[in-house]
Structures are given as C-alpha cells and as structure tokens.
Amino acid sequence: MIDLTGKVAIVTGGASGIGRGICLVLAEQGASVVPTDLNLEGAQSVASEVAALGRPSAALRIDVTDRSSVEDVVSQTISEHGRVDILINDAGVVGAPGWQDRENPTDADWDYVLAVNLRGVVICSEAVASHMKERRYGKIVNIASIAARQGGTDIPHYNASKAAVVSWTQSNALQLAPYNVNVNAICPGLLWTPMWEGIARKRSASGFDPSLAASSTGSTREYFEKTVEAWIPMKKEQTPEDVGKLAAFLVSDDAHNITGQAVNVDGGRRMN
Ligand SMILES: NC(=O)c1ccc[n+]([C@@H]2O[C@H](COP(=O)([O-])OP(=O)(O)OC[C@H]3O[C@@H](n4cnc5c(N)ncnc54)[C@H](O)[C@@H]3O)[C@@H](O)[C@H]2O)c1
C-alpha cells in the first residue's frame, strides 16, 4: 500500500491527459497536489477534482520554458504548503502550434519541442534542486516516452527530445543521489489524449503507415485503436491511471533505492 500522506507534489502539464491522471492518483494516495500548466483553467478544473478527493488543492499557471515562471511556482508552493517533496515533469508537446498539419518538422517545431520537453524538464528540476538538497529529501519523475527507445521517421524531433530526457534523468539522478533525492523517468506507450489525437490526425493525413489508415469512419480514434492493435503485444491501450500508479510508487519511500531508471508502461511494445 503506497502512502503519500502529507507529501507535497507539483505536477507540470497537470491540466490534461497523463498529467491529470497523475494528479488524481497522487491525491488518492494522500498527497497534496499542485496541478500546474500553461492552461490555467484546465489546471483549476483538475484542482477541483483533487479537492473532491479530500485534498485541498490550488492550481498555478506555469510555463516550463520560462525560468522565472517556474521559480514563482516553486516559491508559491513552498510558502503555501511549506515544502516540495515531489516534482512530476509531465508537460510536453509534439511541435509548435499547427504541427498536426505539417508533414515534416520545421526549425520552429524542433526548437519548440526541445524547449518544452527537454529544457522545460531541466529548468523545473533545477528550480527544486536546492530546496530538496537542503532537506535531503526529494522525488523527481520525468515523463519521457517509448519514443525515447527507438528513432522514427515522422516525429524525429520528439523522439530525440524524449531520448534526451532519459539521458538527463540519469545525469540528474547522479547529481542528486548524494542528497537522498531520487530521479526517475517513465516511458508511457499509447494513451488516448489530446496529444495522441494530434498524432493520429498527422499520421492519417500523411499516409505514415497505410496499413493503419482508418477505414470506415476515418476517425482519429479508430486510427489510434488500429495502432494499439498493431503495435502493443498486450493489445490494449495504456491509461493516465496506469502511468499515475507507477509514478506514485516511484515517489514513495518504498522506492527509496531506485534512481536513474526509465520504466516503460506500454503493454510490451519496448523491452529496452
Ligand atoms: N499520449 C501519449 O500516448 C504519450 C505517450 C508517451 C509520452 N507522453 C508524454 O506524456 C506527457 C503528457 O502528454 P499527454 O498525452 O497527456 O498530452 P496533453 O497534450 O494532453 O497534455 C500536455 C499538457 O502539457 C501542457 N503544456 C504544454 N506546454 C507547456 C508549457 N510550456 N508549460 C506548461 N505546460 C505546458 C499542455 O497545456 C497540456 O495540458 C508529455 O510529456 C508527452 O510527451 C504521452
């Protein structure tokens, strides 16, 4: 039984998809959760769901690419809750606005993806590091992807950003290990979120894999389901709750000797 009672967690990307799922699972295990996102309204709605579980929660706006925005969130959380025990770096993108309609990534897509997915993770982790080091306690989980495990042709900038997150996870784990701070990554598989809806739109329009073309309805959901069937050995999609449950374990004291790891939650798609 994982017990996060009394722990204080910041979750970036907490307004949607996987981030929302992580917020709810951490709260169910007893943590006070601060959902943070560029989309403040969405984060506030998740904070209401967390509050309904009996955990007081207030959302904060964050732009993970902007160091001063991130430092504001960390200091507001410390002044309101007294400390930050847990950081979940979930915020992520596949490209600059409009990426779903471009066949190949542009310079702007590369820059945007690396700024959010890689630099955003580094900026947020650096913003909590001195506080966690002083307390000699902290748990950081970075949401990477199975895209980190294998290159690909249609979103190579995204694959590269996620491989870099796994590398950063190892470096940051070594930097913070002497201070009793654990840093791990999770590599989710295929989850039906707004992000994957965009990937389905892009891939079905570009004929990325003709065998996956949605036949009858042409819907993005159907494209996603065909991808799950073709790619996932266990033949089932992954859910935000699946990722949240692993995150809850990794940030618990039960996982005190696990650091620098990247764990796939993907029904067997990748085994490295
Ligand atoms: N959906 C999948 O199948 C899948 C698989 C593997 C990994 N992931 C990763 O999981 C994470 C969450 O993805 P999701 O599918 O839930 O996507 P999503 O689009 O539903 O959620 C991403 C959230 O990040 C927020 N965000 C984007 N840029 C931000 C910024 N600069 N600052 C703060 N917040 C920002 C968005 O507003 C959004 O709420 C991402 O890192 C993604 O790469 C997703």
PDB file of N, CA and C and ligand atoms in Angstrom, residues 13 15-19 37-39 62-65 90-93 116 143-146 158 162 188-191 193-196, ligand 1:
ATOM      1  N   GLY A  13       2.048  20.199 -16.557  1.00  0.00           N
ATOM      2  CA  GLY A  13       1.155  19.576 -17.541  1.00  0.00           C
ATOM      3  C   GLY A  13      -0.053  18.963 -16.876  1.00  0.00           C
ATOM      4  N   ALA A  15      -3.023  19.887 -16.413  1.00  0.00           N
ATOM      5  CA  ALA A  15      -4.381  20.226 -16.853  1.00  0.00           C
ATOM      6  C   ALA A  15      -5.031  19.140 -17.696  1.00  0.00           C
ATOM      7  N   SER A  16      -4.241  18.208 -18.218  1.00  0.00           N
ATOM      8  CA  SER A  16      -4.769  17.350 -19.296  1.00  0.00           C
ATOM      9  C   SER A  16      -4.150  15.961 -19.242  1.00  0.00           C
ATOM     10  N   GLY A  17      -4.810  15.016 -19.879  1.00  0.00           N
ATOM     11  CA  GLY A  17      -4.239  13.707 -20.187  1.00  0.00           C
ATOM     12  C   GLY A  17      -3.496  13.029 -19.039  1.00  0.00           C
ATOM     13  N   ILE A  18      -2.248  12.702 -19.289  1.00  0.00           N
ATOM     14  CA  ILE A  18      -1.451  11.942 -18.319  1.00  0.00           C
ATOM     15  C   ILE A  18      -1.233  12.756 -17.044  1.00  0.00           C
ATOM     16  N   GLY A  19      -0.962  14.056 -17.186  1.00  0.00           N
ATOM     17  CA  GLY A  19      -0.719  14.898 -16.007  1.00  0.00           C
ATOM     18  C   GLY A  19      -1.923  14.912 -15.077  1.00  0.00           C
ATOM     19  N   ASP A  37       0.094  24.297 -15.176  1.00  0.00           N
ATOM     20  CA  ASP A  37       0.003  24.156 -16.637  1.00  0.00           C
ATOM     21  C   ASP A  37      -0.016  25.550 -17.262  1.00  0.00           C
ATOM     22  N   LEU A  38       0.315  25.620 -18.539  1.00  0.00           N
ATOM     23  CA  LEU A  38       0.090  26.853 -19.321  1.00  0.00           C
ATOM     24  C   LEU A  38      -1.398  27.160 -19.329  1.00  0.00           C
ATOM     25  N   ASN A  39      -2.199  26.103 -19.384  1.00  0.00           N
ATOM     26  CA  ASN A  39      -3.663  26.204 -19.408  1.00  0.00           C
ATOM     27  C   ASN A  39      -4.172  26.247 -17.967  1.00  0.00           C
ATOM     28  N   ILE A  62       1.927  27.821 -15.110  1.00  0.00           N
ATOM     29  CA  ILE A  62       3.378  27.702 -15.276  1.00  0.00           C
ATOM     30  C   ILE A  62       3.687  27.664 -16.776  1.00  0.00           C
ATOM     31  N   ASP A  63       4.807  28.250 -17.144  1.00  0.00           N
ATOM     32  CA  ASP A  63       5.380  27.993 -18.467  1.00  0.00           C
ATOM     33  C   ASP A  63       6.737  27.367 -18.189  1.00  0.00           C
ATOM     34  N   VAL A  64       6.865  26.065 -18.467  1.00  0.00           N
ATOM     35  CA  VAL A  64       8.084  25.361 -18.063  1.00  0.00           C
ATOM     36  C   VAL A  64       9.320  25.840 -18.815  1.00  0.00           C
ATOM     37  N   THR A  65       9.121  26.605 -19.890  1.00  0.00           N
ATOM     38  CA  THR A  65      10.277  27.113 -20.640  1.00  0.00           C
ATOM     39  C   THR A  65      10.789  28.437 -20.068  1.00  0.00           C
ATOM     40  N   ASP A  90       5.727  16.532 -16.404  1.00  0.00           N
ATOM     41  CA  ASP A  90       4.866  15.872 -17.399  1.00  0.00           C
ATOM     42  C   ASP A  90       4.629  16.733 -18.642  1.00  0.00           C
ATOM     43  N   ALA A  91       4.707  18.065 -18.508  1.00  0.00           N
ATOM     44  CA  ALA A  91       4.362  18.940 -19.643  1.00  0.00           C
ATOM     45  C   ALA A  91       5.164  18.533 -20.874  1.00  0.00           C
ATOM     46  N   GLY A  92       4.480  18.423 -22.014  1.00  0.00           N
ATOM     47  CA  GLY A  92       5.182  18.025 -23.230  1.00  0.00           C
ATOM     48  C   GLY A  92       4.386  18.391 -24.465  1.00  0.00           C
ATOM     49  N   VAL A  93       5.081  18.478 -25.585  1.00  0.00           N
ATOM     50  CA  VAL A  93       4.463  18.852 -26.867  1.00  0.00           C
ATOM     51  C   VAL A  93       5.105  18.030 -27.993  1.00  0.00           C
ATOM     52  N   VAL A 116      10.387  22.811 -24.639  1.00  0.00           N
ATOM     53  CA  VAL A 116       9.405  22.330 -23.647  1.00  0.00           C
ATOM     54  C   VAL A 116       9.837  20.980 -23.072  1.00  0.00           C
ATOM     55  N   ILE A 143       8.375  12.482 -17.248  1.00  0.00           N
ATOM     56  CA  ILE A 143       7.592  11.687 -18.191  1.00  0.00           C
ATOM     57  C   ILE A 143       8.281  11.761 -19.558  1.00  0.00           C
ATOM     58  N   ALA A 144       8.938  10.660 -19.920  1.00  0.00           N
ATOM     59  CA  ALA A 144       9.597  10.559 -21.229  1.00  0.00           C
ATOM     60  C   ALA A 144       8.602   9.920 -22.185  1.00  0.00           C
ATOM     61  N   SER A 145       8.972   8.844 -22.845  1.00  0.00           N
ATOM     62  CA  SER A 145       8.069   8.173 -23.800  1.00  0.00           C
ATOM     63  C   SER A 145       8.778   6.947 -24.333  1.00  0.00           C
ATOM     64  N   ILE A 146       7.979   5.987 -24.859  1.00  0.00           N
ATOM     65  CA  ILE A 146       8.629   4.892 -25.593  1.00  0.00           C
ATOM     66  C   ILE A 146       9.287   5.431 -26.860  1.00  0.00           C
ATOM     67  N   TYR A 158      10.643  14.831 -31.740  1.00  0.00           N
ATOM     68  CA  TYR A 158      10.010  14.359 -30.496  1.00  0.00           C
ATOM     69  C   TYR A 158      10.797  13.164 -29.939  1.00  0.00           C
ATOM     70  N   LYS A 162      12.784  13.071 -26.260  1.00  0.00           N
ATOM     71  CA  LYS A 162      12.465  12.119 -25.187  1.00  0.00           C
ATOM     72  C   LYS A 162      13.685  11.250 -24.842  1.00  0.00           C
ATOM     73  N   PRO A 188       5.763   6.185 -21.154  1.00  0.00           N
ATOM     74  CA  PRO A 188       4.428   5.662 -21.486  1.00  0.00           C
ATOM     75  C   PRO A 188       4.365   5.205 -22.936  1.00  0.00           C
ATOM     76  N   GLY A 189       3.406   4.305 -23.206  1.00  0.00           N
ATOM     77  CA  GLY A 189       3.206   3.784 -24.560  1.00  0.00           C
ATOM     78  C   GLY A 189       2.207   4.600 -25.343  1.00  0.00           C
ATOM     79  N   LEU A 190       1.000   4.059 -25.561  1.00  0.00           N
ATOM     80  CA  LEU A 190      -0.026   4.734 -26.373  1.00  0.00           C
ATOM     81  C   LEU A 190      -1.222   5.086 -25.491  1.00  0.00           C
ATOM     82  N   LEU A 191      -1.451   6.395 -25.328  1.00  0.00           N
ATOM     83  CA  LEU A 191      -2.569   6.861 -24.482  1.00  0.00           C
ATOM     84  C   LEU A 191      -3.425   7.830 -25.273  1.00  0.00           C
ATOM     85  N   THR A 193      -5.057  10.769 -25.592  1.00  0.00           N
ATOM     86  CA  THR A 193      -5.095  12.118 -25.007  1.00  0.00           C
ATOM     87  C   THR A 193      -5.123  13.107 -26.175  1.00  0.00           C
ATOM     88  N   PRO A 194      -5.306  14.417 -25.898  1.00  0.00           N
ATOM     89  CA  PRO A 194      -5.256  15.385 -26.999  1.00  0.00           C
ATOM     90  C   PRO A 194      -3.975  15.277 -27.814  1.00  0.00           C
ATOM     91  N   MET A 195      -2.852  14.936 -27.145  1.00  0.00           N
ATOM     92  CA  MET A 195      -1.600  14.796 -27.900  1.00  0.00           C
ATOM     93  C   MET A 195      -1.690  13.673 -28.929  1.00  0.00           C
ATOM     94  N   TRP A 196      -2.210  12.510 -28.517  1.00  0.00           N
ATOM     95  CA  TRP A 196      -2.260  11.378 -29.462  1.00  0.00           C
ATOM     96  C   TRP A 196      -3.301  11.620 -30.544  1.00  0.00           C
TER      97      TRP A 196
HETATM   98  N1  LIG B   1      -0.278  10.417 -25.010  1.00  0.00           N
HETATM   99  C1  LIG B   1       0.668   9.523 -25.191  1.00  0.00           C
HETATM  100  O1  LIG B   1       0.451   8.451 -25.813  1.00  0.00           O
HETATM  101  C2  LIG B   1       2.050   9.752 -24.614  1.00  0.00           C
HETATM  102  C3  LIG B   1       2.968   8.687 -24.712  1.00  0.00           C
HETATM  103  C4  LIG B   1       4.238   8.858 -24.203  1.00  0.00           C
HETATM  104  C5  LIG B   1       4.581  10.022 -23.553  1.00  0.00           C
HETATM  105  N2  LIG B   1       3.679  11.037 -23.458  1.00  0.00           N
HETATM  106  C6  LIG B   1       4.121  12.249 -22.744  1.00  0.00           C
HETATM  107  O2  LIG B   1       3.259  12.469 -21.647  1.00  0.00           O
HETATM  108  C7  LIG B   1       3.198  13.863 -21.349  1.00  0.00           C
HETATM  109  C8  LIG B   1       1.743  14.304 -21.323  1.00  0.00           C
HETATM  110  O3  LIG B   1       1.179  14.056 -22.601  1.00  0.00           O
HETATM  111  P1  LIG B   1      -0.399  13.964 -22.849  1.00  0.00           P
HETATM  112  O4  LIG B   1      -0.591  12.908 -23.848  1.00  0.00           O
HETATM  113  O5  LIG B   1      -1.105  13.917 -21.562  1.00  0.00           O
HETATM  114  O6  LIG B   1      -0.605  15.363 -23.617  1.00  0.00           O
HETATM  115  P2  LIG B   1      -1.641  16.559 -23.413  1.00  0.00           P
HETATM  116  O7  LIG B   1      -1.465  17.392 -24.629  1.00  0.00           O
HETATM  117  O8  LIG B   1      -2.972  16.019 -23.063  1.00  0.00           O
HETATM  118  O9  LIG B   1      -1.060  17.324 -22.133  1.00  0.00           O
HETATM  119  C9  LIG B   1       0.121  18.071 -22.175  1.00  0.00           C
HETATM  120  C10 LIG B   1      -0.045  19.260 -21.252  1.00  0.00           C
HETATM  121  O10 LIG B   1       1.198  19.990 -21.235  1.00  0.00           O
HETATM  122  C11 LIG B   1       0.862  21.364 -21.188  1.00  0.00           C
HETATM  123  N3  LIG B   1       1.972  22.201 -21.668  1.00  0.00           N
HETATM  124  C12 LIG B   1       2.458  22.283 -22.926  1.00  0.00           C
HETATM  125  N4  LIG B   1       3.453  23.185 -22.977  1.00  0.00           N
HETATM  126  C13 LIG B   1       3.620  23.667 -21.716  1.00  0.00           C
HETATM  127  C14 LIG B   1       4.483  24.623 -21.145  1.00  0.00           C
HETATM  128  N5  LIG B   1       5.392  25.288 -21.872  1.00  0.00           N
HETATM  129  N6  LIG B   1       4.388  24.850 -19.808  1.00  0.00           N
HETATM  130  C15 LIG B   1       3.453  24.206 -19.069  1.00  0.00           C
HETATM  131  N7  LIG B   1       2.587  23.310 -19.564  1.00  0.00           N
HETATM  132  C16 LIG B   1       2.671  23.046 -20.881  1.00  0.00           C
HETATM  133  C17 LIG B   1      -0.362  21.485 -22.088  1.00  0.00           C
HETATM  134  O11 LIG B   1      -1.070  22.696 -21.847  1.00  0.00           O
HETATM  135  C18 LIG B   1      -1.145  20.237 -21.726  1.00  0.00           C
HETATM  136  O12 LIG B   1      -2.064  20.477 -20.680  1.00  0.00           O
HETATM  137  C19 LIG B   1       4.029  14.554 -22.416  1.00  0.00           C
HETATM  138  O13 LIG B   1       5.325  14.813 -21.922  1.00  0.00           O
HETATM  139  C20 LIG B   1       4.066  13.530 -23.551  1.00  0.00           C
HETATM  140  O14 LIG B   1       5.188  13.720 -24.373  1.00  0.00           O
HETATM  141  C21 LIG B   1       2.421  10.931 -23.978  1.00  0.00           C
END
